PDB file of C-alpha atoms in Angstrom:
ATOM      1  CA  ARG B   1       0.000   0.000   0.000  1.00 54.00           C
ATOM      2  CA  LYS B   2       1.144   3.514  -0.706  1.00 55.00           C
ATOM      3  CA  ARG B   3       2.120   5.363   2.413  1.00 58.00           C
ATOM      4  CA  VAL B   4       0.940   8.929   2.751  1.00 52.00           C
ATOM      5  CA  SER B   5       2.882  11.256   4.987  1.00 54.00           C
ATOM      6  CA  LEU B   6       0.958  13.366   7.421  1.00 53.00           C
ATOM      7  CA  PHE B   7       2.668  16.489   6.101  1.00 51.00           C
ATOM      8  CA  SER B   8       2.494  15.685   2.431  1.00 53.00           C
ATOM      9  CA  ARG B   9      -0.806  17.353   1.901  1.00 56.00           C
ATOM     10  CA  ARG B  10      -1.176  21.112   1.736  1.00 59.00           C
ATOM     11  CA  PRO B  11      -3.009  22.653   4.683  1.00 56.00           C
ATOM     12  CA  PRO B  12      -6.474  23.980   4.007  1.00 57.00           C
ATOM     13  CA  ALA B  13      -6.900  27.628   3.171  1.00 56.00           C
ATOM     14  CA  SER B  14      -8.336  28.316   6.618  1.00 54.00           C
ATOM     15  CA  MET B  15      -5.023  27.232   8.207  1.00 54.00           C
ATOM     16  CA  SER B  16      -2.751  29.152   5.874  1.00 53.00           C
ATOM     17  CA  CYS B  17       0.263  30.678   7.637  1.00 54.00           C
ATOM     18  CA  THR B  18      -0.195  33.923   5.772  1.00 58.00           C
ATOM     19  CA  GLU B  19      -3.379  34.771   7.677  1.00 58.00           C
ATOM     20  CA  PRO B  20      -3.436  35.373  11.466  1.00 61.00           C
ATOM     21  CA  LEU B  21      -5.484  33.078  13.639  1.00 57.00           C
ATOM     22  CA  ARG B  22      -8.589  34.902  14.798  1.00 62.00           C
ATOM     23  CA  LEU B  23     -10.402  33.793  17.932  1.00 58.00           C
ATOM     24  CA  SER B  24     -12.769  36.732  18.231  1.00 59.00           C
ATOM     25  CA  ALA B  25     -16.432  36.206  18.732  1.00 57.00           C
ATOM     26  CA  ALA B  26     -19.418  38.467  18.839  1.00 58.00           C
ATOM     27  CA  PRO B  27     -20.108  39.709  22.397  1.00 58.00           C
ATOM     28  CA  LYS B  28     -23.086  38.162  24.083  1.00 63.00           C
ATOM     29  CA  ALA B  29     -26.088  40.318  24.753  1.00 64.00           C
ATOM     30  CA  GLY B  30     -26.022  41.939  28.214  1.00 66.00           C
ATOM     31  CA  VAL B  31     -22.341  41.135  28.892  1.00 66.00           C
ATOM     32  CA  ARG B  32     -20.176  44.193  29.656  1.00 74.00           C
ATOM     33  CA  GLY B  33     -16.482  44.458  28.898  1.00 75.00           C
ATOM     34  CA  PRO B  34     -13.779  44.848  31.572  1.00 80.00           C
ATOM     35  CA  HIS B  35     -13.853  48.043  33.655  1.00 81.00           C
ATOM     36  CA  GLU B  36     -11.143  49.533  35.867  1.00 82.00           C
ATOM     37  CA  ARG B  37     -12.143  51.048  39.195  1.00 83.00           C
ATOM     38  CA  ARG B  38      -9.960  53.689  40.851  1.00 84.00           C
ATOM     39  CA  PHE B  39     -10.020  55.117  44.374  1.00 83.00           C
ATOM     40  CA  ASN B  40      -7.938  58.081  45.513  1.00 86.00           C
ATOM     41  CA  PRO B  41      -7.865  58.489  49.303  1.00 88.00           C
ATOM     42  CA  TYR B  42      -6.464  62.028  49.054  1.00 90.00           C
ATOM     43  CA  ASP B  43      -7.777  65.422  48.047  1.00 91.00           C
ATOM     44  CA  HIS B  44      -6.064  68.795  48.019  1.00 90.00           C
ATOM     45  CA  ASN B  45      -8.262  71.404  49.639  1.00 94.00           C
ATOM     46  CA  GLY B  46      -6.133  74.407  48.716  1.00 92.00           C
ATOM     47  CA  GLY B  47      -5.291  77.470  50.761  1.00 93.00           C
ATOM     48  CA  THR B  48      -2.042  79.015  51.944  1.00 96.00           C
ATOM     49  CA  VAL B  49      -0.190  79.151  55.276  1.00 97.00           C
ATOM     50  CA  LEU B  50       2.846  81.241  56.176  1.00 96.00           C
ATOM     51  CA  ALA B  51       5.138  81.842  59.154  1.00 97.00           C
ATOM     52  CA  VAL B  52       7.874  84.364  59.977  1.00 97.00           C
ATOM     53  CA  ALA B  53      10.387  84.214  62.849  1.00 96.00           C
ATOM     54  CA  GLY B  54      11.414  87.535  64.405  1.00 94.00           C
ATOM     55  CA  THR B  55      13.946  88.462  67.066  1.00 93.00           C
ATOM     56  CA  ASN B  56      11.312  88.489  69.838  1.00 93.00           C
ATOM     57  CA  PHE B  57       8.142  87.406  68.029  1.00 95.00           C
ATOM     58  CA  ALA B  58       6.746  84.981  65.469  1.00 96.00           C
ATOM     59  CA  ILE B  59       3.932  85.469  62.963  1.00 97.00           C
ATOM     60  CA  VAL B  60       1.733  82.663  61.635  1.00 97.00           C
ATOM     61  CA  ALA B  61      -0.917  83.350  59.004  1.00 97.00           C
ATOM     62  CA  GLY B  62      -3.363  81.373  56.906  1.00 96.00           C
ATOM     63  CA  ASP B  63      -6.526  81.873  54.893  1.00 96.00           C
ATOM     64  CA  THR B  64      -9.878  80.240  55.674  1.00 96.00           C
ATOM     65  CA  ARG B  65     -11.033  79.012  52.235  1.00 95.00           C
ATOM     66  CA  MET B  66     -11.413  75.243  51.753  1.00 95.00           C
ATOM     67  CA  SER B  67     -11.875  74.094  48.169  1.00 95.00           C
ATOM     68  CA  SER B  68     -12.061  70.936  46.104  1.00 93.00           C
ATOM     69  CA  GLY B  69     -11.401  71.413  42.429  1.00 91.00           C
ATOM     70  CA  PHE B  70     -13.431  74.449  41.376  1.00 92.00           C
ATOM     71  CA  ASN B  71     -15.882  74.136  44.289  1.00 94.00           C
ATOM     72  CA  ILE B  72     -15.644  76.137  47.522  1.00 94.00           C
ATOM     73  CA  LEU B  73     -16.592  73.819  50.383  1.00 94.00           C
ATOM     74  CA  SER B  74     -16.163  76.329  53.214  1.00 94.00           C
ATOM     75  CA  ARG B  75     -15.258  79.990  53.608  1.00 94.00           C
ATOM     76  CA  ASN B  76     -14.408  79.908  57.325  1.00 94.00           C
ATOM     77  CA  GLN B  77     -12.252  76.815  57.878  1.00 95.00           C
ATOM     78  CA  SER B  78      -9.199  77.796  59.926  1.00 96.00           C
ATOM     79  CA  LYS B  79      -5.801  76.307  59.084  1.00 96.00           C
ATOM     80  CA  LEU B  80      -4.206  77.409  62.375  1.00 97.00           C
ATOM     81  CA  LEU B  81      -4.160  75.463  65.642  1.00 96.00           C
ATOM     82  CA  GLN B  82      -2.771  76.731  68.934  1.00 96.00           C
ATOM     83  CA  LEU B  83      -0.954  73.847  70.616  1.00 96.00           C
ATOM     84  CA  THR B  84       0.457  75.590  73.707  1.00 94.00           C
ATOM     85  CA  ALA B  85       0.550  79.112  75.122  1.00 94.00           C
ATOM     86  CA  THR B  86       3.380  80.073  72.740  1.00 94.00           C
ATOM     87  CA  THR B  87       3.162  77.486  69.925  1.00 96.00           C
ATOM     88  CA  VAL B  88       0.940  77.507  66.827  1.00 97.00           C
ATOM     89  CA  LEU B  89       0.698  74.915  64.055  1.00 97.00           C
ATOM     90  CA  ALA B  90      -0.336  75.942  60.528  1.00 97.00           C
ATOM     91  CA  THR B  91      -1.340  73.119  58.183  1.00 96.00           C
ATOM     92  CA  GLY B  92      -2.454  72.912  54.562  1.00 94.00           C
ATOM     93  CA  GLY B  93      -3.372  69.983  52.345  1.00 94.00           C
ATOM     94  CA  PHE B  94      -6.135  67.383  52.721  1.00 95.00           C
ATOM     95  CA  ARG B  95      -8.587  68.463  55.410  1.00 95.00           C
ATOM     96  CA  GLY B  96      -9.345  64.906  56.527  1.00 94.00           C
ATOM     97  CA  ASP B  97      -5.686  64.223  57.317  1.00 96.00           C
ATOM     98  CA  VAL B  98      -5.297  67.691  58.857  1.00 96.00           C
ATOM     99  CA  SER B  99      -8.086  66.974  61.363  1.00 96.00           C
ATOM    100  CA  THR B 100      -6.695  63.520  62.180  1.00 96.00           C
ATOM    101  CA  LEU B 101      -3.174  64.867  62.707  1.00 97.00           C
ATOM    102  CA  GLN B 102      -4.384  67.716  64.912  1.00 97.00           C
ATOM    103  CA  LYS B 103      -6.373  65.356  67.155  1.00 97.00           C
ATOM    104  CA  LEU B 104      -3.358  63.069  67.521  1.00 97.00           C
ATOM    105  CA  LEU B 105      -1.000  65.920  68.393  1.00 97.00           C
ATOM    106  CA  LYS B 106      -3.370  67.350  71.005  1.00 97.00           C
ATOM    107  CA  ALA B 107      -3.680  63.923  72.638  1.00 97.00           C
ATOM    108  CA  LYS B 108       0.106  63.547  72.780  1.00 97.00           C
ATOM    109  CA  LEU B 109       0.506  67.025  74.284  1.00 97.00           C
ATOM    110  CA  VAL B 110      -2.044  66.275  77.010  1.00 97.00           C
ATOM    111  CA  GLU B 111      -0.315  62.974  77.783  1.00 96.00           C
ATOM    112  CA  TYR B 112       3.080  64.712  78.041  1.00 96.00           C
ATOM    113  CA  GLU B 113       1.732  67.412  80.363  1.00 96.00           C
ATOM    114  CA  HIS B 114       0.158  64.812  82.655  1.00 96.00           C
ATOM    115  CA  LYS B 115       3.412  62.853  82.845  1.00 96.00           C
ATOM    116  CA  HIS B 116       5.839  65.744  83.315  1.00 96.00           C
ATOM    117  CA  GLY B 117       3.716  68.429  84.911  1.00 94.00           C
ATOM    118  CA  GLU B 118       4.592  71.107  82.347  1.00 94.00           C
ATOM    119  CA  PRO B 119       3.725  71.875  78.701  1.00 94.00           C
ATOM    120  CA  MET B 120       6.017  70.663  75.954  1.00 95.00           C
ATOM    121  CA  LYS B 121       8.509  73.188  74.587  1.00 95.00           C
ATOM    122  CA  VAL B 122       8.519  74.154  70.938  1.00 95.00           C
ATOM    123  CA  HIS B 123      11.674  72.229  69.956  1.00 95.00           C
ATOM    124  CA  ALA B 124      10.246  69.076  71.543  1.00 96.00           C
ATOM    125  CA  ILE B 125       6.949  69.572  69.710  1.00 97.00           C
ATOM    126  CA  ALA B 126       8.910  69.969  66.475  1.00 97.00           C
ATOM    127  CA  GLN B 127      10.604  66.606  66.985  1.00 97.00           C
ATOM    128  CA  MET B 128       7.343  64.939  68.040  1.00 97.00           C
ATOM    129  CA  LEU B 129       5.607  66.184  64.893  1.00 97.00           C
ATOM    130  CA  ALA B 130       8.460  64.899  62.746  1.00 97.00           C
ATOM    131  CA  ASN B 131       8.258  61.458  64.399  1.00 97.00           C
ATOM    132  CA  THR B 132       4.486  61.372  63.940  1.00 97.00           C
ATOM    133  CA  LEU B 133       4.716  62.176  60.237  1.00 97.00           C
ATOM    134  CA  TYR B 134       7.603  59.752  59.680  1.00 97.00           C
ATOM    135  CA  GLY B 135       5.658  56.957  61.342  1.00 95.00           C
ATOM    136  CA  ARG B 136       3.098  57.262  58.543  1.00 95.00           C
ATOM    137  CA  ARG B 137       5.631  57.488  55.721  1.00 95.00           C
ATOM    138  CA  PHE B 138       4.206  54.463  53.848  1.00 95.00           C
ATOM    139  CA  PHE B 139       0.694  55.979  53.860  1.00 94.00           C
ATOM    140  CA  PRO B 140       1.499  59.634  54.609  1.00 95.00           C
ATOM    141  CA  TYR B 141      -0.690  62.300  56.039  1.00 96.00           C
ATOM    142  CA  TYR B 142      -1.344  64.490  52.988  1.00 95.00           C
ATOM    143  CA  THR B 143      -0.408  67.650  54.885  1.00 95.00           C
ATOM    144  CA  TRP B 144       2.161  70.423  54.741  1.00 95.00           C
ATOM    145  CA  ASN B 145       2.955  71.764  58.206  1.00 97.00           C
ATOM    146  CA  ILE B 146       4.616  74.876  59.599  1.00 97.00           C
ATOM    147  CA  LEU B 147       5.267  74.972  63.338  1.00 97.00           C
ATOM    148  CA  SER B 148       6.041  78.285  65.004  1.00 97.00           C
ATOM    149  CA  GLY B 149       6.646  79.515  68.524  1.00 96.00           C
ATOM    150  CA  MET B 150       9.176  81.002  70.927  1.00 95.00           C
ATOM    151  CA  ASP B 151      12.361  79.128  71.801  1.00 92.00           C
ATOM    152  CA  GLU B 152      14.109  78.992  75.179  1.00 91.00           C
ATOM    153  CA  ASN B 153      16.024  82.211  74.382  1.00 90.00           C
ATOM    154  CA  GLY B 154      12.908  84.230  73.590  1.00 91.00           C
ATOM    155  CA  VAL B 155      13.581  84.220  69.838  1.00 93.00           C
ATOM    156  CA  GLY B 156      10.831  83.360  67.364  1.00 95.00           C
ATOM    157  CA  CYS B 157      11.305  80.051  65.573  1.00 95.00           C
ATOM    158  CA  VAL B 158       9.730  78.469  62.508  1.00 97.00           C
ATOM    159  CA  TYR B 159       9.997  74.788  61.526  1.00 97.00           C
ATOM    160  CA  SER B 160       9.199  73.698  57.985  1.00 97.00           C
ATOM    161  CA  TYR B 161       8.022  70.129  57.191  1.00 97.00           C
ATOM    162  CA  ASP B 162       7.373  67.893  54.246  1.00 94.00           C
ATOM    163  CA  PRO B 163       4.599  65.226  54.390  1.00 94.00           C
ATOM    164  CA  VAL B 164       6.918  62.446  55.646  1.00 95.00           C
ATOM    165  CA  GLY B 165       8.573  64.296  58.529  1.00 94.00           C
ATOM    166  CA  ASN B 166      11.734  65.906  57.165  1.00 95.00           C
ATOM    167  CA  TYR B 167      12.033  69.284  58.872  1.00 96.00           C
ATOM    168  CA  GLU B 168      14.373  72.194  59.438  1.00 96.00           C
ATOM    169  CA  ARG B 169      14.383  75.489  61.290  1.00 96.00           C
ATOM    170  CA  VAL B 170      14.060  78.469  58.954  1.00 95.00           C
ATOM    171  CA  ARG B 171      13.485  82.218  59.162  1.00 94.00           C
ATOM    172  CA  VAL B 172      10.377  82.227  56.998  1.00 96.00           C
ATOM    173  CA  ASN B 173       8.275  79.615  55.227  1.00 96.00           C
ATOM    174  CA  VAL B 174       5.135  79.465  53.092  1.00 96.00           C
ATOM    175  CA  THR B 175       3.292  76.458  51.704  1.00 95.00           C
ATOM    176  CA  GLY B 176       0.042  75.780  49.899  1.00 94.00           C
ATOM    177  CA  SER B 177      -1.554  76.863  46.652  1.00 94.00           C
ATOM    178  CA  GLY B 178      -0.269  80.442  46.990  1.00 94.00           C
ATOM    179  CA  GLU B 179       3.361  79.444  47.557  1.00 95.00           C
ATOM    180  CA  PRO B 180       4.598  80.220  43.992  1.00 94.00           C
ATOM    181  CA  LEU B 181       3.168  83.729  44.297  1.00 95.00           C
ATOM    182  CA  ILE B 182       4.335  84.555  47.835  1.00 96.00           C
ATOM    183  CA  GLN B 183       7.747  82.852  48.088  1.00 94.00           C
ATOM    184  CA  PRO B 184       9.602  85.315  45.792  1.00 94.00           C
ATOM    185  CA  LEU B 185       8.349  88.239  47.900  1.00 94.00           C
ATOM    186  CA  LEU B 186       9.493  86.591  51.133  1.00 94.00           C
ATOM    187  CA  ASP B 187      12.900  85.772  49.645  1.00 92.00           C
ATOM    188  CA  ASN B 188      13.398  89.392  48.652  1.00 92.00           C
ATOM    189  CA  GLN B 189      11.992  91.189  51.700  1.00 92.00           C
ATOM    190  CA  PHE B 190      12.870  88.836  54.567  1.00 93.00           C
ATOM    191  CA  GLU B 191      15.841  86.840  53.270  1.00 90.00           C
ATOM    192  CA  ARG B 192      17.308  89.949  51.521  1.00 89.00           C
ATOM    193  CA  GLN B 193      18.048  87.963  48.390  1.00 87.00           C
ATOM    194  CA  HIS B 194      18.925  89.959  45.248  1.00 83.00           C
ATOM    195  CA  GLN B 195      19.674  93.018  47.398  1.00 84.00           C
ATOM    196  CA  GLN B 196      23.409  93.542  47.017  1.00 82.00           C
ATOM    197  CA  LEU B 197      23.630  96.571  49.314  1.00 82.00           C
ATOM    198  CA  ALA B 198      21.253  95.306  52.010  1.00 82.00           C
ATOM    199  CA  SER B 199      22.536  93.917  55.287  1.00 84.00           C
ATOM    200  CA  LYS B 200      22.066  90.207  55.937  1.00 85.00           C
ATOM    201  CA  PRO B 201      19.334  89.165  58.398  1.00 86.00           C
ATOM    202  CA  PRO B 202      20.175  87.467  61.725  1.00 86.00           C
ATOM    203  CA  PRO B 203      20.965  83.723  61.591  1.00 86.00           C
ATOM    204  CA  LEU B 204      17.605  82.422  62.877  1.00 88.00           C
ATOM    205  CA  SER B 205      15.211  85.367  62.455  1.00 91.00           C
ATOM    206  CA  VAL B 206      14.334  88.234  60.142  1.00 93.00           C
ATOM    207  CA  GLY B 207      15.590  91.779  60.530  1.00 89.00           C
ATOM    208  CA  GLN B 208      12.208  93.556  60.467  1.00 93.00           C
ATOM    209  CA  ASP B 209      10.291  94.560  63.555  1.00 93.00           C
ATOM    210  CA  LEU B 210       6.803  93.247  64.321  1.00 95.00           C
ATOM    211  CA  ALA B 211       4.854  96.027  62.597  1.00 95.00           C
ATOM    212  CA  GLU B 212       6.884  95.883  59.378  1.00 95.00           C
ATOM    213  CA  ALA B 213       6.833  92.090  59.211  1.00 95.00           C
ATOM    214  CA  THR B 214       3.064  92.006  59.760  1.00 96.00           C
ATOM    215  CA  ALA B 215       2.521  94.540  56.972  1.00 96.00           C
ATOM    216  CA  ILE B 216       4.557  92.414  54.523  1.00 96.00           C
ATOM    217  CA  VAL B 217       2.586  89.282  55.464  1.00 96.00           C
ATOM    218  CA  LYS B 218      -0.705  91.092  54.855  1.00 95.00           C
ATOM    219  CA  ASP B 219       0.465  92.406  51.477  1.00 95.00           C
ATOM    220  CA  ALA B 220       1.540  88.895  50.480  1.00 95.00           C
ATOM    221  CA  PHE B 221      -1.881  87.412  51.235  1.00 96.00           C
ATOM    222  CA  TYR B 222      -3.758  90.280  49.591  1.00 95.00           C
ATOM    223  CA  SER B 223      -1.751  89.779  46.390  1.00 94.00           C
ATOM    224  CA  ALA B 224      -2.127  85.986  46.413  1.00 94.00           C
ATOM    225  CA  GLY B 225      -5.868  86.270  47.038  1.00 92.00           C
ATOM    226  CA  GLU B 226      -6.257  88.311  43.852  1.00 93.00           C
ATOM    227  CA  ARG B 227      -4.517  85.701  41.689  1.00 93.00           C
ATOM    228  CA  ASP B 228      -5.036  82.309  43.347  1.00 93.00           C
ATOM    229  CA  ILE B 229      -8.609  80.973  43.313  1.00 93.00           C
ATOM    230  CA  TYR B 230      -7.866  78.657  46.263  1.00 95.00           C
ATOM    231  CA  THR B 231      -6.722  81.477  48.594  1.00 95.00           C
ATOM    232  CA  GLY B 232      -9.279  83.949  49.854  1.00 93.00           C
ATOM    233  CA  ASP B 233     -12.236  84.921  52.059  1.00 94.00           C
ATOM    234  CA  THR B 234     -10.434  85.680  55.361  1.00 95.00           C
ATOM    235  CA  MET B 235      -6.833  85.846  56.536  1.00 96.00           C
ATOM    236  CA  GLU B 236      -6.021  84.853  60.118  1.00 96.00           C
ATOM    237  CA  VAL B 237      -2.815  86.246  61.630  1.00 97.00           C
ATOM    238  CA  CYS B 238      -1.386  84.903  64.912  1.00 96.00           C
ATOM    239  CA  VAL B 239       1.280  87.032  66.585  1.00 97.00           C
ATOM    240  CA  ILE B 240       3.294  85.003  69.105  1.00 96.00           C
ATOM    241  CA  THR B 241       5.328  86.704  71.828  1.00 94.00           C
ATOM    242  CA  LYS B 242       6.557  85.714  75.283  1.00 92.00           C
ATOM    243  CA  ASP B 243       3.198  86.943  76.618  1.00 92.00           C
ATOM    244  CA  GLY B 244       1.140  84.539  74.494  1.00 93.00           C
ATOM    245  CA  VAL B 245      -0.745  84.394  71.186  1.00 95.00           C
ATOM    246  CA  LYS B 246      -2.852  87.183  69.692  1.00 95.00           C
ATOM    247  CA  LEU B 247      -5.196  86.353  66.793  1.00 95.00           C
ATOM    248  CA  GLU B 248      -6.472  88.888  64.258  1.00 94.00           C
ATOM    249  CA  SER B 249      -8.606  88.438  61.130  1.00 95.00           C
ATOM    250  CA  PHE B 250      -8.661  90.438  57.893  1.00 94.00           C
ATOM    251  CA  GLU B 251     -10.956  90.147  54.896  1.00 93.00           C
ATOM    252  CA  LEU B 252      -9.581  88.874  51.578  1.00 91.00           C
ATOM    253  CA  ASN B 253     -11.061  88.439  48.115  1.00 85.00           C
ATOM    254  CA  VAL B 254     -14.368  86.536  48.327  1.00 80.00           C
ATOM    255  CA  ASP B 255     -15.054  85.773  44.629  1.00 73.00           C
TER     256      ASP B 255
END
């Protein structure tokens, strides 16, 4: 008998190598295709906070507008929190994390005062805040913090933070949606940058007195409120001295 090889015959046209193999089929009625679901636990609620360290004072300021996208959620939400008699925390970012962080810090301060019989000093609060933020570095608090107060020598101090706890002591700091508008003004007026004939400020504070520094802070917020839609409504200014904290409010742009 004549043997026929399995590969001696030509493959049918449907199995030709020149055409790709197609396995598609018409979708069944009522069957939906794959969908991807996303969840973002964070939101940026806008606003601006600022702090300035003087030779015998510190200024902390922030606006009261809370936004989400192009919606204004609140016009009177403060971004400032007084922690002790001479320490104020200013926080911007996601309001949910801001509230959680503030509650945690207040609980830790109460616990410290019960254990040691005295309130925590500003440099200790600065380290505690850094440890708290660093402990959540894998799921960070979506916050930008500025801590301000009076140190043991009676000099104003300002500590700047990133969301995961890195911090440093600075003369002046601003963060939030108005930062790109305000930072150049602070660099020029307080840090004396780009002023070749101006004297350098002190190592840990600015050279202006309280009245002049407050006027510059107000001008900075007024200007930012005219150009930044997330900064506006009301500006709160805390003046910290050895005698305590004084809070004042000023109207900003409301549109």
